Amino acid sequence: MQKKMILKSDMRVYFDMDGTIAKWRDVPVEESRKPGYYTDLEPETELLDFLSAALKADINMNILSSYYTDTRALLEKKKWLDKYLPGISSSHCLFAVSYTHLTLPTT
């Protein structure tokens, strides 16, 4: 039996983009840094339908995603959201810098 989740009005729900609302392609990191990679990701339509309905019901839905600073990833992700989730306000999108390209010093 599936239980229905009830959200309180003061709750915030965050969804990741890469691999959650946008289908991730299992490619080398270098491929994900190429222009057009993020704009070309396919949407997870069922999840986007859920998010759209929740936004229309005035539920506090948010997007959380990271991006490379030396690529067009941030711009591409914003364009992707404009295309596939136009109902979400930019104030409900949190983008964090990805530091995965950094190497920690070894001792």
Short mmCIF file of C-alpha atoms in Angstrom, two decimals:
data_model
loop_
_atom_site.label_atom_id
_atom_site.label_comp_id
_atom_site.label_asym_id
_atom_site.label_seq_id
_atom_site.Cartn_x
_atom_site.Cartn_y
_atom_site.Cartn_z
CA MET A 1 0.00 0.00 0.00
CA GLN A 2 1.37 3.37 -0.99
CA LYS A 3 1.24 6.09 1.66
CA LYS A 4 0.47 9.67 0.76
CA MET A 5 3.00 12.21 1.97
CA ILE A 6 1.54 15.36 3.47
CA LEU A 7 3.67 18.47 3.33
CA LYS A 8 3.34 21.19 5.93
CA SER A 9 3.04 24.72 4.62
CA ASP A 10 6.41 25.73 6.07
CA MET A 11 8.28 22.81 4.48
CA ARG A 12 10.61 23.20 1.52
CA VAL A 13 11.24 20.39 -0.93
CA TYR A 14 14.45 20.34 -3.00
CA PHE A 15 15.04 18.38 -6.19
CA ASP A 16 18.41 17.89 -7.81
CA MET A 17 18.62 18.44 -11.55
CA ASP A 18 21.31 16.07 -12.81
CA GLY A 19 20.04 12.51 -12.67
CA THR A 20 16.79 13.44 -10.94
CA ILE A 21 14.62 15.79 -13.01
CA ALA A 22 17.03 15.61 -15.96
CA LYS A 23 18.16 12.20 -17.16
CA TRP A 24 21.90 11.88 -16.63
CA ARG A 25 24.01 10.34 -19.36
CA ASP A 26 26.77 8.11 -18.06
CA VAL A 27 29.67 9.82 -19.79
CA PRO A 28 33.19 10.83 -18.78
CA VAL A 29 33.38 14.12 -16.84
CA GLU A 30 35.06 15.78 -19.83
CA GLU A 31 31.92 15.12 -21.89
CA SER A 32 29.70 16.83 -19.30
CA ARG A 33 31.88 19.93 -19.56
CA LYS A 34 31.29 20.36 -23.30
CA PRO A 35 28.94 23.09 -24.58
CA GLY A 36 25.37 21.90 -24.98
CA TYR A 37 25.60 18.93 -22.64
CA TYR A 38 23.13 20.25 -20.06
CA THR A 39 20.69 21.83 -22.50
CA ASP A 40 20.43 18.50 -24.33
CA LEU A 41 19.57 16.37 -21.28
CA GLU A 42 16.20 14.64 -21.54
CA PRO A 43 13.61 15.41 -18.86
CA GLU A 44 12.18 12.93 -16.38
CA THR A 45 8.64 13.78 -17.47
CA GLU A 46 6.73 12.09 -14.63
CA LEU A 47 8.76 13.95 -12.03
CA LEU A 48 8.41 17.23 -13.91
CA ASP A 49 4.64 16.70 -14.11
CA PHE A 50 4.61 16.18 -10.33
CA LEU A 51 6.71 19.32 -9.77
CA SER A 52 4.50 21.41 -12.05
CA ALA A 53 1.35 20.25 -10.24
CA ALA A 54 2.95 20.95 -6.85
CA LEU A 55 3.97 24.44 -7.95
CA LYS A 56 0.42 25.15 -9.14
CA ALA A 57 -0.82 23.97 -5.73
CA ASP A 58 1.53 26.53 -4.17
CA ILE A 59 3.79 23.93 -2.55
CA ASN A 60 7.29 25.22 -1.85
CA MET A 61 9.29 23.30 -4.48
CA ASN A 62 12.93 24.16 -5.12
CA ILE A 63 15.76 23.13 -7.42
CA LEU A 64 19.28 22.48 -6.17
CA SER A 65 22.15 21.89 -8.58
CA SER A 66 25.87 22.38 -8.93
CA TYR A 67 27.81 23.73 -11.89
CA TYR A 68 31.33 24.10 -13.21
CA THR A 69 32.50 27.72 -13.16
CA ASP A 70 34.70 27.33 -16.22
CA THR A 71 31.87 26.15 -18.50
CA ARG A 72 28.47 27.30 -19.68
CA ALA A 73 26.77 24.80 -17.32
CA LEU A 74 24.96 27.40 -15.20
CA LEU A 75 23.49 29.18 -18.22
CA GLU A 76 22.54 25.85 -19.81
CA LYS A 77 20.85 24.60 -16.65
CA LYS A 78 18.82 27.81 -16.37
CA LYS A 79 17.77 27.45 -20.03
CA TRP A 80 16.82 23.82 -19.39
CA LEU A 81 14.61 24.87 -16.47
CA ASP A 82 13.00 27.62 -18.57
CA LYS A 83 12.13 25.01 -21.18
CA TYR A 84 10.97 22.11 -19.01
CA LEU A 85 9.84 23.78 -15.77
CA PRO A 86 8.79 27.32 -16.69
CA GLY A 87 6.57 27.61 -13.60
CA ILE A 88 9.46 27.72 -11.15
CA SER A 89 10.76 31.09 -10.05
CA SER A 90 14.49 31.77 -10.14
CA SER A 91 14.23 32.51 -6.40
CA HIS A 92 13.45 28.80 -5.95
CA CYS A 93 16.60 27.66 -7.76
CA LEU A 94 19.81 27.27 -5.82
CA PHE A 95 23.00 26.73 -7.79
CA ALA A 96 26.25 25.85 -6.03
CA VAL A 97 29.73 25.84 -7.49
CA SER A 98 31.12 22.35 -8.11
CA TYR A 99 34.59 21.77 -6.76
CA THR A 100 34.90 18.23 -8.09
CA HIS A 101 37.66 19.32 -10.45
CA LEU A 102 39.96 20.28 -7.56
CA THR A 103 42.57 17.91 -6.28
CA LEU A 104 43.40 17.82 -2.59
CA PRO A 105 47.07 17.91 -1.71
CA THR A 106 48.54 14.59 -0.66
CA THR A 107 50.81 14.27 2.33
#
